[in-house]
Tab-separated table of C-alpha atoms in Angstrom:
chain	number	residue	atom	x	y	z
X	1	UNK	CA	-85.433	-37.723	114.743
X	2	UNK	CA	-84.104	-34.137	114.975
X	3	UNK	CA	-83.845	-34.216	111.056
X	4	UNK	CA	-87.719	-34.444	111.071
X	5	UNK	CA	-89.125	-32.709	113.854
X	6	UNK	CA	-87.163	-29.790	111.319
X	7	UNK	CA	-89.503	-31.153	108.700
X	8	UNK	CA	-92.289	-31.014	110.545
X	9	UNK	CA	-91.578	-27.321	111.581
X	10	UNK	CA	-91.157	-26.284	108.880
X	11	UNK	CA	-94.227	-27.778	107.396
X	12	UNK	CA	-96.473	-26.345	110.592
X	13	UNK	CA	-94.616	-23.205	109.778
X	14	UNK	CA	-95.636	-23.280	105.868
X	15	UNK	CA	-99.483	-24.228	106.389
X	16	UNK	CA	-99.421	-21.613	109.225
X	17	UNK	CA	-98.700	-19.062	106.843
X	18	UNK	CA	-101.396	-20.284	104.268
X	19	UNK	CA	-103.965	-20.294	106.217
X	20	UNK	CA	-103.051	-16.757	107.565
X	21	UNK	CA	-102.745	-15.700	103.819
X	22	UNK	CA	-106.002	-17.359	102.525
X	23	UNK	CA	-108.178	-17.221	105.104
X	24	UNK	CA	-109.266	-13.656	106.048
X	25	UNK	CA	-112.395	-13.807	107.774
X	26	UNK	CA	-112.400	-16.558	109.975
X	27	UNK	CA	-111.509	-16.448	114.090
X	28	UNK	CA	-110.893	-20.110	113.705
X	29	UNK	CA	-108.673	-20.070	111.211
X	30	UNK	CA	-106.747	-17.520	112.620
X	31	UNK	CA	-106.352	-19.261	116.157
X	32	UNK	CA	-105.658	-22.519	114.120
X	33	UNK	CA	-103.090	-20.707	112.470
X	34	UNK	CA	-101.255	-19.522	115.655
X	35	UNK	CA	-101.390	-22.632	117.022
X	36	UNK	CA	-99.704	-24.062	114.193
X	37	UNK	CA	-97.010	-21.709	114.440
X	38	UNK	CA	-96.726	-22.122	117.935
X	39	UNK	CA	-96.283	-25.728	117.481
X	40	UNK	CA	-94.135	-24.762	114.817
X	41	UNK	CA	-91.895	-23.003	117.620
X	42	UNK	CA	-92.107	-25.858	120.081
X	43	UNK	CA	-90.949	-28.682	117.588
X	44	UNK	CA	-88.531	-26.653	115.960
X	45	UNK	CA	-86.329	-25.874	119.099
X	46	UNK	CA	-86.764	-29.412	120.335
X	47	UNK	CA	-84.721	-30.141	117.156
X	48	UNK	CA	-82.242	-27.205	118.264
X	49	UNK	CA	-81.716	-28.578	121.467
X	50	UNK	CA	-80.909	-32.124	120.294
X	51	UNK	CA	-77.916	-30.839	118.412
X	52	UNK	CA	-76.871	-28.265	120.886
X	53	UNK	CA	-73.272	-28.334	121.583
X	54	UNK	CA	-72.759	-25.528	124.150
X	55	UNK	CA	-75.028	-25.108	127.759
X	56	UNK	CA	-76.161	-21.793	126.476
X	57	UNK	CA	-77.893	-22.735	122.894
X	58	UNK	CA	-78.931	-25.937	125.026
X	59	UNK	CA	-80.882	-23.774	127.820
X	60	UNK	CA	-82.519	-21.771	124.678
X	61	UNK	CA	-83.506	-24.186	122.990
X	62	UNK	CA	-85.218	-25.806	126.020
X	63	UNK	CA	-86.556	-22.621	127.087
X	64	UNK	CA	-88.130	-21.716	123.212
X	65	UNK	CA	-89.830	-25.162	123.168
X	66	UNK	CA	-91.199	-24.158	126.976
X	67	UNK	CA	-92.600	-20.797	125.348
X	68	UNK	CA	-93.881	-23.222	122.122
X	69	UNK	CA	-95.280	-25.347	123.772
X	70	UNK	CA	-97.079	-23.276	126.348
X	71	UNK	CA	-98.813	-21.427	124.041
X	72	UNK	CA	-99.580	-24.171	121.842
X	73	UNK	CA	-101.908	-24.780	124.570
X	74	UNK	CA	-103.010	-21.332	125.364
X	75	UNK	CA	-104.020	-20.666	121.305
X	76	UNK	CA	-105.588	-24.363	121.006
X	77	UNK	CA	-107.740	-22.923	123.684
X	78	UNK	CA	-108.348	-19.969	121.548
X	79	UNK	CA	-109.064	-21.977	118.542
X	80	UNK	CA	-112.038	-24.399	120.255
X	81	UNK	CA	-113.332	-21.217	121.761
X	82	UNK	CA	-113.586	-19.470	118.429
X	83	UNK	CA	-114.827	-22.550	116.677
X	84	UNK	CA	-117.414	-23.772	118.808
X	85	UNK	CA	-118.935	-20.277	119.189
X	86	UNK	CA	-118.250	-19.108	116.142
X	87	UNK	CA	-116.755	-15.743	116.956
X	88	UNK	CA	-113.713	-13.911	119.056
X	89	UNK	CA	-113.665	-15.528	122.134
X	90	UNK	CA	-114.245	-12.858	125.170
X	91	UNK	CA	-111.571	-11.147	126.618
X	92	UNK	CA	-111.841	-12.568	129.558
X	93	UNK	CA	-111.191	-16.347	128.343
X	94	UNK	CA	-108.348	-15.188	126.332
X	95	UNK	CA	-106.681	-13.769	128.715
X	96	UNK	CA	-107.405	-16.670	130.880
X	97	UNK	CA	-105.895	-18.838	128.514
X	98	UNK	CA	-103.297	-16.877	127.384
X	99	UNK	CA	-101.902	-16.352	131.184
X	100	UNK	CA	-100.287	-19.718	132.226
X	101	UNK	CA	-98.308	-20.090	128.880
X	102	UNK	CA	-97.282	-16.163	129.609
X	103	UNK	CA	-96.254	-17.129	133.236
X	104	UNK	CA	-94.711	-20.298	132.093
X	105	UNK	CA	-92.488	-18.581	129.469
X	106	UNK	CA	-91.520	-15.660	131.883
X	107	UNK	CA	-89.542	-18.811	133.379
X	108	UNK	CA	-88.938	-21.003	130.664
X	109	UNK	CA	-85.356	-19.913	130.524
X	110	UNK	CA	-84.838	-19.784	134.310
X	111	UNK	CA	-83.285	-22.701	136.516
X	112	UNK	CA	-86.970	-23.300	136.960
X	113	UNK	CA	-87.096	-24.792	133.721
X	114	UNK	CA	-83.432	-25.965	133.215
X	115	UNK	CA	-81.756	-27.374	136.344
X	116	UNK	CA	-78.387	-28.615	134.498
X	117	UNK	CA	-77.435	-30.340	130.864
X	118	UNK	CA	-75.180	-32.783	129.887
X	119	UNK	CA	-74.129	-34.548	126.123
X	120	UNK	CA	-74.229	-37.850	126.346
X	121	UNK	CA	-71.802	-39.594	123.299
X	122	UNK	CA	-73.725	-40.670	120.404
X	123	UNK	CA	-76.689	-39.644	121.714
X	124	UNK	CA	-78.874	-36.002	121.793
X	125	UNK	CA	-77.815	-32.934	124.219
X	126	UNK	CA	-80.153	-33.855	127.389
X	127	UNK	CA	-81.420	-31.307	130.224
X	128	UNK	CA	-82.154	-32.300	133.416
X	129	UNK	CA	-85.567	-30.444	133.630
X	130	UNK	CA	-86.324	-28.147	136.782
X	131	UNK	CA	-89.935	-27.374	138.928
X	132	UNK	CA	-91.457	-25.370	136.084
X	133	UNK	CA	-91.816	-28.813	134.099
X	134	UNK	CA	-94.873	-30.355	136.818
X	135	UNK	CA	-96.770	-27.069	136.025
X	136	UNK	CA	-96.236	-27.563	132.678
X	137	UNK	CA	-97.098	-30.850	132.527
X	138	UNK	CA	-100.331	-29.891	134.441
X	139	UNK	CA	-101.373	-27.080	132.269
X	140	UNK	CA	-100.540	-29.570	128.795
X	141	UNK	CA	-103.015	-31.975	130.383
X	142	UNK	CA	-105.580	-29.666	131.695
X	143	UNK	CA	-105.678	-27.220	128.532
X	144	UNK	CA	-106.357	-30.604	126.342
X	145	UNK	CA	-108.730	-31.889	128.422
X	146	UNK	CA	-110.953	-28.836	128.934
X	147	UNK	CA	-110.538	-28.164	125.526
X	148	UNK	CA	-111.865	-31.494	124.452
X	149	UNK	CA	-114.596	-31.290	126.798
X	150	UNK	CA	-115.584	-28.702	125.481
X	151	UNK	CA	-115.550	-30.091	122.122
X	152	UNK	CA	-117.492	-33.380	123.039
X	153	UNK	CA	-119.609	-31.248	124.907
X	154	UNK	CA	-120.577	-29.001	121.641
X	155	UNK	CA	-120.948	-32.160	119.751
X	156	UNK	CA	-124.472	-33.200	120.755
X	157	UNK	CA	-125.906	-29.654	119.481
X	158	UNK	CA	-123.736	-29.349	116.365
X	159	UNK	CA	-124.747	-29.441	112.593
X	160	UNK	CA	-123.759	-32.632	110.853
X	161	UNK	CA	-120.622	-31.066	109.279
X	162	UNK	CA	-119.748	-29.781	112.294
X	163	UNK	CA	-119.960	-33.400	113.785
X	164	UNK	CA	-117.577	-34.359	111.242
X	165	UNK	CA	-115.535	-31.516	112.245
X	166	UNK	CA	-115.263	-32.091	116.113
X	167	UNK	CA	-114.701	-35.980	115.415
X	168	UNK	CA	-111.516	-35.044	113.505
X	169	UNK	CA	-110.238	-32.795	115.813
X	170	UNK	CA	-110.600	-35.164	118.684
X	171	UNK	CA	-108.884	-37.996	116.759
């Protein structure tokens, strides 16, 4: 598994970069783009910590995939924002979206996040995860449902193709 969650990364990481190359003019794009990367991040270091052999690489590990991943949220946020609009999101929502996964990562390397580790034989490096994970969980679940709200919410007033689009996002 750890083998090709690095595949994966390193895929997100590749298309990331393409679409920050190609794509000049487009908000959504961009936003897509960081939000590939950002899964990029989160994937990526839950492959490092799966072959962590020391407490200290373990603990990073954990606490890059807590930055990842709380961001991943924060820029998918960014990206429906930009797409259903059409243009920068306001200030205001982006630093409303962009504040949890900022708070989230200030502790994401804290006992908060990690409350011990241990190595169990034949098996990955495990963490027993600390408080910071039930406000994690809570923003993961929130951001994806107010983001698809929002999407299925758009849907009704939305050109065909961007039907099409929405309907593939959602899946």
């Amino acid at each position: 598994f750890s083998y090709t969650a690095v595949i994966l990364s390193i895929i997100f990481f590749v298309f990331a970069m393409l679409i920050l190359l190609k794509v000049k003019n487009s908000y959504p794009a961009v936003f897509l783009a960081l939000y590939m990367l950002a899964v990029a991040v989160w994937i990526g270091a839950n492959a490092g910590a799966d072959v962590s052999s020391t407490d200290f690489l373990l603990i990073f590990w954990s606490g890059t995939a807590v930055v990842g991943a709380s961001f991943f949220i924060s820029l998918y946020l960014c990206f429906v924002d930009s797409f259903i609009n059409e243009r920068f999101p306001k200030k205001i929502n982006i630093f409303l979206y962009l504040l949890p996964a900022t708070i989230l990562s200030l502790f994401g390397f804290s006992h908060y996040s990690v409350v011990a580790t241990f190595y169990p034989s034949n098996s990955p490096a495990q963490i027993i995860p600390g408080s910071l994970y039930y406000f994690y969980t809570a923003f993961l679940f929130s951001g994806l449902l107010y983001g698809g709200i929002r999407l299925a919410m758009s849907y009704w007033h939305a050109s065909s193709q961007k039907k099409k689009q929405i309907l593939y996002m959602e899946l």
